[in-house]
PDB file of C-alpha atoms in Angstrom:
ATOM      1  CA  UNK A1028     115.271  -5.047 128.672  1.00 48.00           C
ATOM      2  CA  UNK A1029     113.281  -5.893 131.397  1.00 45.00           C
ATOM      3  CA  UNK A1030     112.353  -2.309 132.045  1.00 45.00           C
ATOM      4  CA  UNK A1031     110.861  -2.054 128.619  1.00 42.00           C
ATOM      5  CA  UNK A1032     108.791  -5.282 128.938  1.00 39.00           C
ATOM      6  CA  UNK A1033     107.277  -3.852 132.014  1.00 43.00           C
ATOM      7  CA  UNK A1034     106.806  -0.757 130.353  1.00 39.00           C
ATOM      8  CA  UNK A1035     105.002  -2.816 127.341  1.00 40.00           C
ATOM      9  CA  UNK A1036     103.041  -4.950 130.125  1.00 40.00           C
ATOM     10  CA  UNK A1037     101.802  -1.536 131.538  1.00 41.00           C
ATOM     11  CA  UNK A1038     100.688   0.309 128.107  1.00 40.00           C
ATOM     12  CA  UNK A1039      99.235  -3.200 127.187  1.00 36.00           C
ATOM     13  CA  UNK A1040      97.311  -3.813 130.420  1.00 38.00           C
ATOM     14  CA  UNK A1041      96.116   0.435 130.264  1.00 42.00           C
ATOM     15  CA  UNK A1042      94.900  -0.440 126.589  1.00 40.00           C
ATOM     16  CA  UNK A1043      93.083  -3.198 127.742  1.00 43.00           C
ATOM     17  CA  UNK A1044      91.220  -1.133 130.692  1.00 42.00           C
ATOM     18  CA  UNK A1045      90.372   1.820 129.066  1.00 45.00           C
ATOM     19  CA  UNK A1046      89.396   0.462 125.612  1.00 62.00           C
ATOM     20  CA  UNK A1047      85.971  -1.488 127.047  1.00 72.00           C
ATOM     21  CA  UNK A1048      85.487   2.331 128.173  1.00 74.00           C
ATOM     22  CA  UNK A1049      86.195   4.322 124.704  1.00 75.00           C
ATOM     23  CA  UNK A1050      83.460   1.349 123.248  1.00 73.00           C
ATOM     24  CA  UNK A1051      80.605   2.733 126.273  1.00 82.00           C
ATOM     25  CA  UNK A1052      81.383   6.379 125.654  1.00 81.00           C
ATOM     26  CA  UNK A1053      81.314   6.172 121.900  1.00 80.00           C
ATOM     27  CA  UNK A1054      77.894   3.697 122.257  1.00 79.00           C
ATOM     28  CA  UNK A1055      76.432   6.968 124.335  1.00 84.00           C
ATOM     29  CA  UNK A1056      77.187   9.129 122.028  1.00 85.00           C
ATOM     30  CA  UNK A1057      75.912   7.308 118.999  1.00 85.00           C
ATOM     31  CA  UNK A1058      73.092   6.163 120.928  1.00 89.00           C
ATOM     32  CA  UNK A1059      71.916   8.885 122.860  1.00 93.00           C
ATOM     33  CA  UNK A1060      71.735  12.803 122.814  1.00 94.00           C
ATOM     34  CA  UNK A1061      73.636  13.764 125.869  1.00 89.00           C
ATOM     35  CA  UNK A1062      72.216  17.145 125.876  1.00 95.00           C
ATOM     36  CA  UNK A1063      68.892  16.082 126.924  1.00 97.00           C
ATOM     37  CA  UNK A1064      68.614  16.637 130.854  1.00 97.00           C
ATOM     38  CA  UNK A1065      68.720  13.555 132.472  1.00 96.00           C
ATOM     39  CA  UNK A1066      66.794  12.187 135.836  1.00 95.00           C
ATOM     40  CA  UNK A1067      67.663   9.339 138.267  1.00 95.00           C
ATOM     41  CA  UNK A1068      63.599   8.457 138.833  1.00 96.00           C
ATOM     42  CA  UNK A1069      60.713   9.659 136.768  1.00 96.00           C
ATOM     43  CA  UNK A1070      59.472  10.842 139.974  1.00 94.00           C
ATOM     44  CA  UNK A1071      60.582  12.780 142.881  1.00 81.00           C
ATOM     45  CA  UNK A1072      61.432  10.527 145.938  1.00 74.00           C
ATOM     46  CA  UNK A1073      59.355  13.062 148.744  1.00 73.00           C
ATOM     47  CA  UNK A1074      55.728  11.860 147.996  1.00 84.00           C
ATOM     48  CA  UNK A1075      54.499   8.146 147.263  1.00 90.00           C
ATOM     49  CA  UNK A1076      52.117   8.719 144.335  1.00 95.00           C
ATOM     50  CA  UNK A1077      50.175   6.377 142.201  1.00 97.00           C
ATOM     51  CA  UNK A1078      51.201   5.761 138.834  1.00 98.00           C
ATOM     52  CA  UNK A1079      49.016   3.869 136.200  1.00 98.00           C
ATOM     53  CA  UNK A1080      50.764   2.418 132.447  1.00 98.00           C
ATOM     54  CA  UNK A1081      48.203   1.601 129.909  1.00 98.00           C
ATOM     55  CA  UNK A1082      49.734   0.184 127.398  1.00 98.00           C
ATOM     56  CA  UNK A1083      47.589  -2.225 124.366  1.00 97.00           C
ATOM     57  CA  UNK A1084      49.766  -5.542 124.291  1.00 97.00           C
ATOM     58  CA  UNK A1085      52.036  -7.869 126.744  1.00 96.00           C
ATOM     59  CA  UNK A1086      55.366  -6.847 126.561  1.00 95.00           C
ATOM     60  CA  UNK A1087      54.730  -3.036 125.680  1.00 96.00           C
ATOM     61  CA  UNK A1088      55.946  -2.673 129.316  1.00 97.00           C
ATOM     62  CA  UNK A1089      59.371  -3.371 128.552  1.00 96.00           C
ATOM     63  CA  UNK A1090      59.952   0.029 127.367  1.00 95.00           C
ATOM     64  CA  UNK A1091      59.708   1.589 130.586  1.00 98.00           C
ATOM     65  CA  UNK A1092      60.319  -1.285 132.665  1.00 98.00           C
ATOM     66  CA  UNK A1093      63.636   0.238 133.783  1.00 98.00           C
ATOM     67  CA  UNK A1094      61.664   3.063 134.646  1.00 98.00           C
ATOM     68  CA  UNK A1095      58.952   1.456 136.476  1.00 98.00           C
ATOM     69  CA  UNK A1096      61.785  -0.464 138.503  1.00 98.00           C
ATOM     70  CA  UNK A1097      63.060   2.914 139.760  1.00 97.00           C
ATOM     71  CA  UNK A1098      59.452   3.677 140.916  1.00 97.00           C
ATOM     72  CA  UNK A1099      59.050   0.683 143.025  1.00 96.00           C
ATOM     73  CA  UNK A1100      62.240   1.042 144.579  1.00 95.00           C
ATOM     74  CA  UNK A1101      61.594   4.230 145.985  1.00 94.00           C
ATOM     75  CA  UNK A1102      57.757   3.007 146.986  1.00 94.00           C
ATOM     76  CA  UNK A1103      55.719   4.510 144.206  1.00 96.00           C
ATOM     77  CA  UNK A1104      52.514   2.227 143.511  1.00 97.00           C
ATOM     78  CA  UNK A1105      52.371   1.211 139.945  1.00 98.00           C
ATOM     79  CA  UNK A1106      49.447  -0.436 138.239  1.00 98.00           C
ATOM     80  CA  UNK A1107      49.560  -1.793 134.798  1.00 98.00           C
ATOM     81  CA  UNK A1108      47.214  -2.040 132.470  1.00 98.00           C
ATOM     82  CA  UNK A1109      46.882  -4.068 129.067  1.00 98.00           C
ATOM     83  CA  UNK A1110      43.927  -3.571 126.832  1.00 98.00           C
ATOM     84  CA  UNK A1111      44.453  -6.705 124.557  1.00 97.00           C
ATOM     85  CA  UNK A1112      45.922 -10.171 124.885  1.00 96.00           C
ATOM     86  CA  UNK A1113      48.490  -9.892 122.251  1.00 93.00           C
ATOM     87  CA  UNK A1114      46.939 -12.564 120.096  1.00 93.00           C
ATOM     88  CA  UNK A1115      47.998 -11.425 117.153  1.00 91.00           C
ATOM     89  CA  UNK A1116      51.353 -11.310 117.934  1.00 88.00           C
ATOM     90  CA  UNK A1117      52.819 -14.537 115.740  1.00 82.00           C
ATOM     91  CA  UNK A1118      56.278 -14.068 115.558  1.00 79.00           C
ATOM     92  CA  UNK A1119      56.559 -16.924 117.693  1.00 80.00           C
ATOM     93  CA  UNK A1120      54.902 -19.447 114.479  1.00 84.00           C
ATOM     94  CA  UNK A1121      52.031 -19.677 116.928  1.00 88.00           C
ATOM     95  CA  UNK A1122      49.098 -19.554 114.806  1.00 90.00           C
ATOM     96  CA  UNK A1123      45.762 -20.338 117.346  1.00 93.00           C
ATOM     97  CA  UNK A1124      45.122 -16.891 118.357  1.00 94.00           C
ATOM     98  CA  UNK A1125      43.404 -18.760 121.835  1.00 94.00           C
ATOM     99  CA  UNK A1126      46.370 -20.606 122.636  1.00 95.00           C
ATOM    100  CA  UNK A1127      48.915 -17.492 121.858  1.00 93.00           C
ATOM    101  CA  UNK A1128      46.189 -15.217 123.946  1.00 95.00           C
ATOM    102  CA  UNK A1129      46.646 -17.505 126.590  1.00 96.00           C
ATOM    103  CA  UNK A1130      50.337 -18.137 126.638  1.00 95.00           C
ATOM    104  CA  UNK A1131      51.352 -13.884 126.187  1.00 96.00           C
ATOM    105  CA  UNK A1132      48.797 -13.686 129.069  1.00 97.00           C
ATOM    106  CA  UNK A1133      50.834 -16.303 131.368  1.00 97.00           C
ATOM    107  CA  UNK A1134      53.991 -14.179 129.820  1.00 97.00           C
ATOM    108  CA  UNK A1135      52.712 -11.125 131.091  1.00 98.00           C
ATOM    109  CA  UNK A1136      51.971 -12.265 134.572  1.00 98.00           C
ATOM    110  CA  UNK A1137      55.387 -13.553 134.849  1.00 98.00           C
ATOM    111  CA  UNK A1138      56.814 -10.254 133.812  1.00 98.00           C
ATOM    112  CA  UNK A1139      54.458  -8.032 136.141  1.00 98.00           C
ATOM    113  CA  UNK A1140      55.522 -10.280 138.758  1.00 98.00           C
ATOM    114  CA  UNK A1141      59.251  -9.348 137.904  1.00 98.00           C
ATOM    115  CA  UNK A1142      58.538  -5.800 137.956  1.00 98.00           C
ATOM    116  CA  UNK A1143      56.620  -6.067 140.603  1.00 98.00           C
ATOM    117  CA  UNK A1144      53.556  -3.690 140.112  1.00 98.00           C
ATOM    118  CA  UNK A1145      51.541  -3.441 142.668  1.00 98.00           C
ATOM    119  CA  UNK A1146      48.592  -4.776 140.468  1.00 97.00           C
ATOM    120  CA  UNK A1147      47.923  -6.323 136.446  1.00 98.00           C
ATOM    121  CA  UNK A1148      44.885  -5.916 134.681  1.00 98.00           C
ATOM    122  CA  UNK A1149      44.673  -7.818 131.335  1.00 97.00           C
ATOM    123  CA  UNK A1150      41.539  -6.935 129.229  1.00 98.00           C
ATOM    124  CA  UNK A1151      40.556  -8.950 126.329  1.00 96.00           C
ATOM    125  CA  UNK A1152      39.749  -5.685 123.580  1.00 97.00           C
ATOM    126  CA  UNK A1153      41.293  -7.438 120.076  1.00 96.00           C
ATOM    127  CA  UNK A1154      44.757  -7.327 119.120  1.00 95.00           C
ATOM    128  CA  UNK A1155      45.451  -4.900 116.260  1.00 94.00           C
ATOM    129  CA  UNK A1156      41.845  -3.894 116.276  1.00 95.00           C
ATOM    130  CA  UNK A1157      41.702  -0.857 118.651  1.00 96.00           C
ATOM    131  CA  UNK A1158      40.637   1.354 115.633  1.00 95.00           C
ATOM    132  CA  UNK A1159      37.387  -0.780 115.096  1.00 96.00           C
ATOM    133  CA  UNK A1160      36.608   0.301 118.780  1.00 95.00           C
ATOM    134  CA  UNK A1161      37.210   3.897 117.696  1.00 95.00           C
ATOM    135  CA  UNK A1162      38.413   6.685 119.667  1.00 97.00           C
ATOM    136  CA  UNK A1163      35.849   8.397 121.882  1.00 97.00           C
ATOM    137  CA  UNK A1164      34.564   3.957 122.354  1.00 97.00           C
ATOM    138  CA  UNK A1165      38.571   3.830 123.695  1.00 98.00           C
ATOM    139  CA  UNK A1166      38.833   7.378 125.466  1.00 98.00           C
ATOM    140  CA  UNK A1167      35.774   5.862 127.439  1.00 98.00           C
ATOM    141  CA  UNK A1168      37.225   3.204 128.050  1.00 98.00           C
ATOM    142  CA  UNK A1169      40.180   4.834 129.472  1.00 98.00           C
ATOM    143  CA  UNK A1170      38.346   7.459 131.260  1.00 98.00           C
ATOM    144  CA  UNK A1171      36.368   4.494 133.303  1.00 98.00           C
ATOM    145  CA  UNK A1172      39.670   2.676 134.124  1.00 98.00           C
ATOM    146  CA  UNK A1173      41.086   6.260 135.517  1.00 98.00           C
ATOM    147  CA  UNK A1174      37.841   6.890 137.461  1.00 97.00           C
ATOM    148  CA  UNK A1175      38.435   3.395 139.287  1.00 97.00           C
ATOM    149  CA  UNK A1176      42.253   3.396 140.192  1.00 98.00           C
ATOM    150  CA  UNK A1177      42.355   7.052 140.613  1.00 98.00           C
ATOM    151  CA  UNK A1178      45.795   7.441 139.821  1.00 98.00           C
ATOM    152  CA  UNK A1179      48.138  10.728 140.300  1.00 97.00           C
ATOM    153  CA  UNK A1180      50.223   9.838 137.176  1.00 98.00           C
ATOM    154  CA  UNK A1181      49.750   8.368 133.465  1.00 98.00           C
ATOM    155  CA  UNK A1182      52.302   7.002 131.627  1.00 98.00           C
ATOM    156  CA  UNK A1183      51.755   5.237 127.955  1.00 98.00           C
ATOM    157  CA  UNK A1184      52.925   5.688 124.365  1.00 98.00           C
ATOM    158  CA  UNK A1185      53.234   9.079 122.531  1.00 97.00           C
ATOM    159  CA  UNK A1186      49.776   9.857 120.288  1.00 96.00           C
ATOM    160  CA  UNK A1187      51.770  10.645 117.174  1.00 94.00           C
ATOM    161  CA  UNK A1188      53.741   7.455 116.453  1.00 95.00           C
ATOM    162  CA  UNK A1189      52.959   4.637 119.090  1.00 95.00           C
ATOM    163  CA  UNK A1190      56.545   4.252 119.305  1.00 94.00           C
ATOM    164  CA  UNK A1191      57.222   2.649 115.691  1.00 91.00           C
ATOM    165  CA  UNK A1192      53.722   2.804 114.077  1.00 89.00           C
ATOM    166  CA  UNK A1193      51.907   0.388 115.736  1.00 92.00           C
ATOM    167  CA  UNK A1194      48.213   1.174 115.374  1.00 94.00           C
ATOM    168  CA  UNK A1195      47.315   0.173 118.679  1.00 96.00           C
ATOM    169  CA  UNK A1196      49.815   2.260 120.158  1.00 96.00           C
ATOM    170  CA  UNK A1197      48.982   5.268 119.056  1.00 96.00           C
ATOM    171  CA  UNK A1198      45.418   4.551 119.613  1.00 97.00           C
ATOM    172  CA  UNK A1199      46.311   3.908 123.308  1.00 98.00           C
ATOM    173  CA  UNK A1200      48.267   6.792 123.774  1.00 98.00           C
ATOM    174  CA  UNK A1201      45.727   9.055 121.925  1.00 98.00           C
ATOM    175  CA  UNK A1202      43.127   8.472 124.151  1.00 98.00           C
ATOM    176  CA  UNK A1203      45.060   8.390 127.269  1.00 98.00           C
ATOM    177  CA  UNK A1204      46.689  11.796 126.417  1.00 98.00           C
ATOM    178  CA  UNK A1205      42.729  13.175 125.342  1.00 98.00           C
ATOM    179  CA  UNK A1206      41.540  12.134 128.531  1.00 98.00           C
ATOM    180  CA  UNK A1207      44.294  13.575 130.285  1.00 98.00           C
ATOM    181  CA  UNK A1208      43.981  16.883 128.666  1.00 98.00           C
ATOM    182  CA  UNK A1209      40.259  17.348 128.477  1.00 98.00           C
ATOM    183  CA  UNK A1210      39.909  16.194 132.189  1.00 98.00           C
ATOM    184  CA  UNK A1211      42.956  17.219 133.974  1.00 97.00           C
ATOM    185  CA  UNK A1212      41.729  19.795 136.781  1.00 94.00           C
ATOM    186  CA  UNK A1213      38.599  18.940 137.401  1.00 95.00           C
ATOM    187  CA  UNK A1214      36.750  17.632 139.956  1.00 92.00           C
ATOM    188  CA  UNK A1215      36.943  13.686 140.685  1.00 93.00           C
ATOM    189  CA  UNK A1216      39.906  13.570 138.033  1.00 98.00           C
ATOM    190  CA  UNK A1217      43.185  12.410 139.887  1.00 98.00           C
ATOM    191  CA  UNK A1218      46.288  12.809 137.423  1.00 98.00           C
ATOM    192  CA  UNK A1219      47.930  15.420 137.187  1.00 97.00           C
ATOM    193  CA  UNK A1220      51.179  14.046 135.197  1.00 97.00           C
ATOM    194  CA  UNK A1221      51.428  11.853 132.705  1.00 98.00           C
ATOM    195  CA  UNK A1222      54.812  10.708 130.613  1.00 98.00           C
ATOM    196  CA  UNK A1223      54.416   8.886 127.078  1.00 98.00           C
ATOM    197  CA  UNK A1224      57.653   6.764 126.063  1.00 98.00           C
ATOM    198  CA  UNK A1225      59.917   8.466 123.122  1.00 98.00           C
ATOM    199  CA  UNK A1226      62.981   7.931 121.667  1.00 97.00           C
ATOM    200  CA  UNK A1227      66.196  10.600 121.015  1.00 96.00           C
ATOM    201  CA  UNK A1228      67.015  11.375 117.818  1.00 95.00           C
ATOM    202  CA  UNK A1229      70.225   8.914 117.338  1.00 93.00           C
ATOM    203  CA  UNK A1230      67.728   6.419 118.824  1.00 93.00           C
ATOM    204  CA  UNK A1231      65.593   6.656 115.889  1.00 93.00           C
ATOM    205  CA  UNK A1232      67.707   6.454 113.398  1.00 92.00           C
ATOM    206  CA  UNK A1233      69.575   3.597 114.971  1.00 89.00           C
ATOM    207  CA  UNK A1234      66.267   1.910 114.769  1.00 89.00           C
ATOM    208  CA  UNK A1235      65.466   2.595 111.449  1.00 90.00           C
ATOM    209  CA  UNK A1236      68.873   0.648 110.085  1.00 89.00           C
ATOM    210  CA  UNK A1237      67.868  -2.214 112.366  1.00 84.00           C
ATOM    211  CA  UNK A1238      64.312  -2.788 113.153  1.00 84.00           C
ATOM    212  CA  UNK A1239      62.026  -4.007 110.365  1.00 81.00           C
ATOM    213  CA  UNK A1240      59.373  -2.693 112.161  1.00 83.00           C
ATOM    214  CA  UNK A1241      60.385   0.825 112.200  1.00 88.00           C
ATOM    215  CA  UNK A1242      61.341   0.381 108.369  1.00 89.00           C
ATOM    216  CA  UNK A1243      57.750  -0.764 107.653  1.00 88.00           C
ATOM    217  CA  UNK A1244      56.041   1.938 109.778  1.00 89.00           C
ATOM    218  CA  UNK A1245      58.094   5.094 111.106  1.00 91.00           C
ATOM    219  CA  UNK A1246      56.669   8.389 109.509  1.00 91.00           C
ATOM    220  CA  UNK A1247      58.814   9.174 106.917  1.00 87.00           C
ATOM    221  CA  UNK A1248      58.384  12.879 107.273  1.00 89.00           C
ATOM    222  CA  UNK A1249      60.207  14.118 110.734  1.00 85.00           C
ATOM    223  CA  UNK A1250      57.108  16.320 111.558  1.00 88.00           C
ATOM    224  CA  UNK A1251      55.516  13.271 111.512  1.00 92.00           C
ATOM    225  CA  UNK A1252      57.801  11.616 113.921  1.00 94.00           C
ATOM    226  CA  UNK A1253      57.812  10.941 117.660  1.00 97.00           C
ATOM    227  CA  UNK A1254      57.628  14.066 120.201  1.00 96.00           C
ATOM    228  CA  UNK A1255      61.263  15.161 121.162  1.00 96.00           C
ATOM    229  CA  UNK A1256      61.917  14.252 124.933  1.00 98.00           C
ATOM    230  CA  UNK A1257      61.935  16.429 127.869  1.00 98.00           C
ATOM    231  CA  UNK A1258      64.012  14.302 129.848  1.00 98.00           C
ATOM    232  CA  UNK A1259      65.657  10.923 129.861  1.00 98.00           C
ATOM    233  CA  UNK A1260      65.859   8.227 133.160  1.00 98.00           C
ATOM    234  CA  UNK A1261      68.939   6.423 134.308  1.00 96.00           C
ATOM    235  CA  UNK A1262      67.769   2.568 133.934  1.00 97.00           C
ATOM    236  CA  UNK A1263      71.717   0.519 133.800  1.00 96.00           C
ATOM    237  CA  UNK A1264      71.198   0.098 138.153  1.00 96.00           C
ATOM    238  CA  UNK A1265      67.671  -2.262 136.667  1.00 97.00           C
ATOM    239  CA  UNK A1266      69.313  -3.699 133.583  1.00 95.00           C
ATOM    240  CA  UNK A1267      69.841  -7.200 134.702  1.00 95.00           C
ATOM    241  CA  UNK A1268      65.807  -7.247 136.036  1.00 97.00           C
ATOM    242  CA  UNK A1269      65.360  -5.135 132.847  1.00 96.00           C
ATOM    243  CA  UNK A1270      66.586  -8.239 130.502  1.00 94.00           C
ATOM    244  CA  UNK A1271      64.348 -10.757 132.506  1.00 95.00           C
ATOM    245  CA  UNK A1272      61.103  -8.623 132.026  1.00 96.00           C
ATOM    246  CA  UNK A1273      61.992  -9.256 128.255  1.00 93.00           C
ATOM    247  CA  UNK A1274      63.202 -12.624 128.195  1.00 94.00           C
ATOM    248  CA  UNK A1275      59.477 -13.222 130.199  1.00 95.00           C
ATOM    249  CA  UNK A1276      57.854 -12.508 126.843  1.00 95.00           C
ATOM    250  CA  UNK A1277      59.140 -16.034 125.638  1.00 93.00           C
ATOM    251  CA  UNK A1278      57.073 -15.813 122.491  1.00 92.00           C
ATOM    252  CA  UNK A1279      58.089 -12.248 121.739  1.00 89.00           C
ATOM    253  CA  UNK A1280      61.969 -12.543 121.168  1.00 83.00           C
ATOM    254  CA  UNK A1281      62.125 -12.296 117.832  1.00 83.00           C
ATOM    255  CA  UNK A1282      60.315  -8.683 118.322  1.00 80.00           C
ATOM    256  CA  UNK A1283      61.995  -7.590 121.057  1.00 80.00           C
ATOM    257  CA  UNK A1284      65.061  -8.406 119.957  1.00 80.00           C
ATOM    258  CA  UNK A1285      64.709  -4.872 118.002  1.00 77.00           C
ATOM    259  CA  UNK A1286      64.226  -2.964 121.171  1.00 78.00           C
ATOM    260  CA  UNK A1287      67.620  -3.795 122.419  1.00 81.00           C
ATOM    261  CA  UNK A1288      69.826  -5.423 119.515  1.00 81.00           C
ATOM    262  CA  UNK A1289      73.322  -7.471 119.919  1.00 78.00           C
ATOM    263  CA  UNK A1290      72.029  -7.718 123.997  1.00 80.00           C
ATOM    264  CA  UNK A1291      72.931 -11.645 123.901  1.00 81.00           C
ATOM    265  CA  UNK A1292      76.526 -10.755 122.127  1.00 81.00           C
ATOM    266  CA  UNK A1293      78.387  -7.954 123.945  1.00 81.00           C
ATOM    267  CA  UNK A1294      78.823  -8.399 128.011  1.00 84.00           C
ATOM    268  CA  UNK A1295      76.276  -6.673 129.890  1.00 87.00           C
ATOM    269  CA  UNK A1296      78.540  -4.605 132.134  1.00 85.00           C
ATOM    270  CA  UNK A1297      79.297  -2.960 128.717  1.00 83.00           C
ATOM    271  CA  UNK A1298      75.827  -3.355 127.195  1.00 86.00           C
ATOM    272  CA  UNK A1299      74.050  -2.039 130.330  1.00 87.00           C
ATOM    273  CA  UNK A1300      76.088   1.311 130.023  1.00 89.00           C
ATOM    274  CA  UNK A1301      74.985   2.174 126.963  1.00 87.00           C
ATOM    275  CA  UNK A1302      71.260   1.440 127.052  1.00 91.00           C
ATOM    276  CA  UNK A1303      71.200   3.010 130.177  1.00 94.00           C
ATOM    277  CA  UNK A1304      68.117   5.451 129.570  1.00 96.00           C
ATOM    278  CA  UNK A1305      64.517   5.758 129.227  1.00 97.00           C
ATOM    279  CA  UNK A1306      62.826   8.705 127.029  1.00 98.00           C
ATOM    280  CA  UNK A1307      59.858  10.686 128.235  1.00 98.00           C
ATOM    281  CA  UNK A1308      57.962  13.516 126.612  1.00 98.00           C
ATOM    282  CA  UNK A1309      55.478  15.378 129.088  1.00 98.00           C
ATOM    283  CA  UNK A1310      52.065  16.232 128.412  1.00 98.00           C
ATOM    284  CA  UNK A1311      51.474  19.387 129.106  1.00 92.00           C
TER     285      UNK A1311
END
């Protein structure tokens, strides 16, 4: 008898190890397409370069801010950029687009300070109105801000999508990736990488069950879709900074609550293994 109940205690106590295990590994696998090759940094460790995100709105950085985390730990310089103040961001029932400007402004301050980029510049273009600028007004735009902070790498949205739609991102990472291509080589132009954020396959449709805003906006036609990703980058080391970046963005929650769903419900030691990766498509 008693060597059966220790038996029973030991097939019990091996169920309960290995089962939070079986929950990460099939969370990969529905999240993530483990055939795409897979980096530790976005960067190589050997040279210190500067890196420059331009991104349209506060709290667009927390899609690579797992990413950006890895840079500063191995002594990249990173400089952020935001072309708007996110004032038309309401999901907060803030309706004074002045007082919202000014409290995603304070947000993002407190979450480049978490991050710790080396530099934040916050420009005041208007929210949701980057296509009244129009694109060469924007590509100049962008052009001027590379010229100043001569930076070796770009990294910003894809020029498809903008992630889920968003006008304003795909704006952004139009003209960033123009720029880029129509200037890269030539004199007085520094980059000569730059990354725009993606999502897998199983990522994407994940998000399309979930997010609203990938229900209202994502291409329906998968030609029309994001860029497929050349590489992914481990971000679970960064996950608990990760979740403070995010929870910075007081006034964004009920938004970003779609970029990492069910965070607040299942323990982060689990959680943090399974969004444990950034996408990146290279322009090339």
């Amino acid at each position: 008898m008693r060597k059966f109940l220790i038996v029973s205690l030991g097939i019990i106590l091996m169920i309960f190890l290995l089962a939070p295990w079986a929950l990460i590994q099939y969370g990969r696998g529905k999240l993530h397409d483990l055939s795409i090759p897979q980096r530790d940094f976005l960067l190589a460790q050997s040279t210190s370069k500067k890196v420059l995100a331009i991104f349209p709105h506060p709290d667009d950085e927390v899609t690579v801010s797992g990413t950006i985390l890895g840079l500063k730990e191995l002594g990249h310089e990173v400089k952020l950029i935001c072309l708007t103040r996110g004032e038309k961001g309401k999901s907060s029932g803030i309706e004074d687009e002045i007082q919202l400007a000014r409290q995603r402004t304070l947000e993002m301050q407190n979450a480049a300070a978490i991050l710790g980029v080396d530099s934040l510049i916050l420009l005041d273009y208007p929210d949701s109105g980057l296509s009244g600028i129009g694109l060469d007004s924007l590509k100049k735009i962008v052009k001027q801000l590379i010229s100043e902070i001569k930076p070796h790498v770009l990294l910003s949205y894809d020029s498809k999508v903008g992630l889920y739609g968003h006008s304003d991102h795909r704006l952004t990472g139009l003209a960033v990736q123009e720029v880029f291509l129509e200037n890269k080589g030539t004199l007085d132009f520094t980059p000569s990488e730059m990354y725009q954020v993606t999502l897998c396959k199983n990522q994407i449709d994940v998000a399309l069950q979930l997010s609203s805003g990938f229900q209202r906006n994502y291409p329906e036609n998968p030609a029309d879709g994001l860029p497929q990703p050349d590489f992914s980058v481990v971000t679970q080391p960064y996950f608990k900074t990760v979740l403070k970046v995010m929870k910075a963005h007081e006034s964004q929650q009920k938004v970003l609550q779609d970029l990492m769903p069910f965070h607040d419900r299942i323990p982060s030691w689990i959680y943090s293994r399974i969004f444990d990766r950034e996408y990146f498509a290279e322009v090339k």
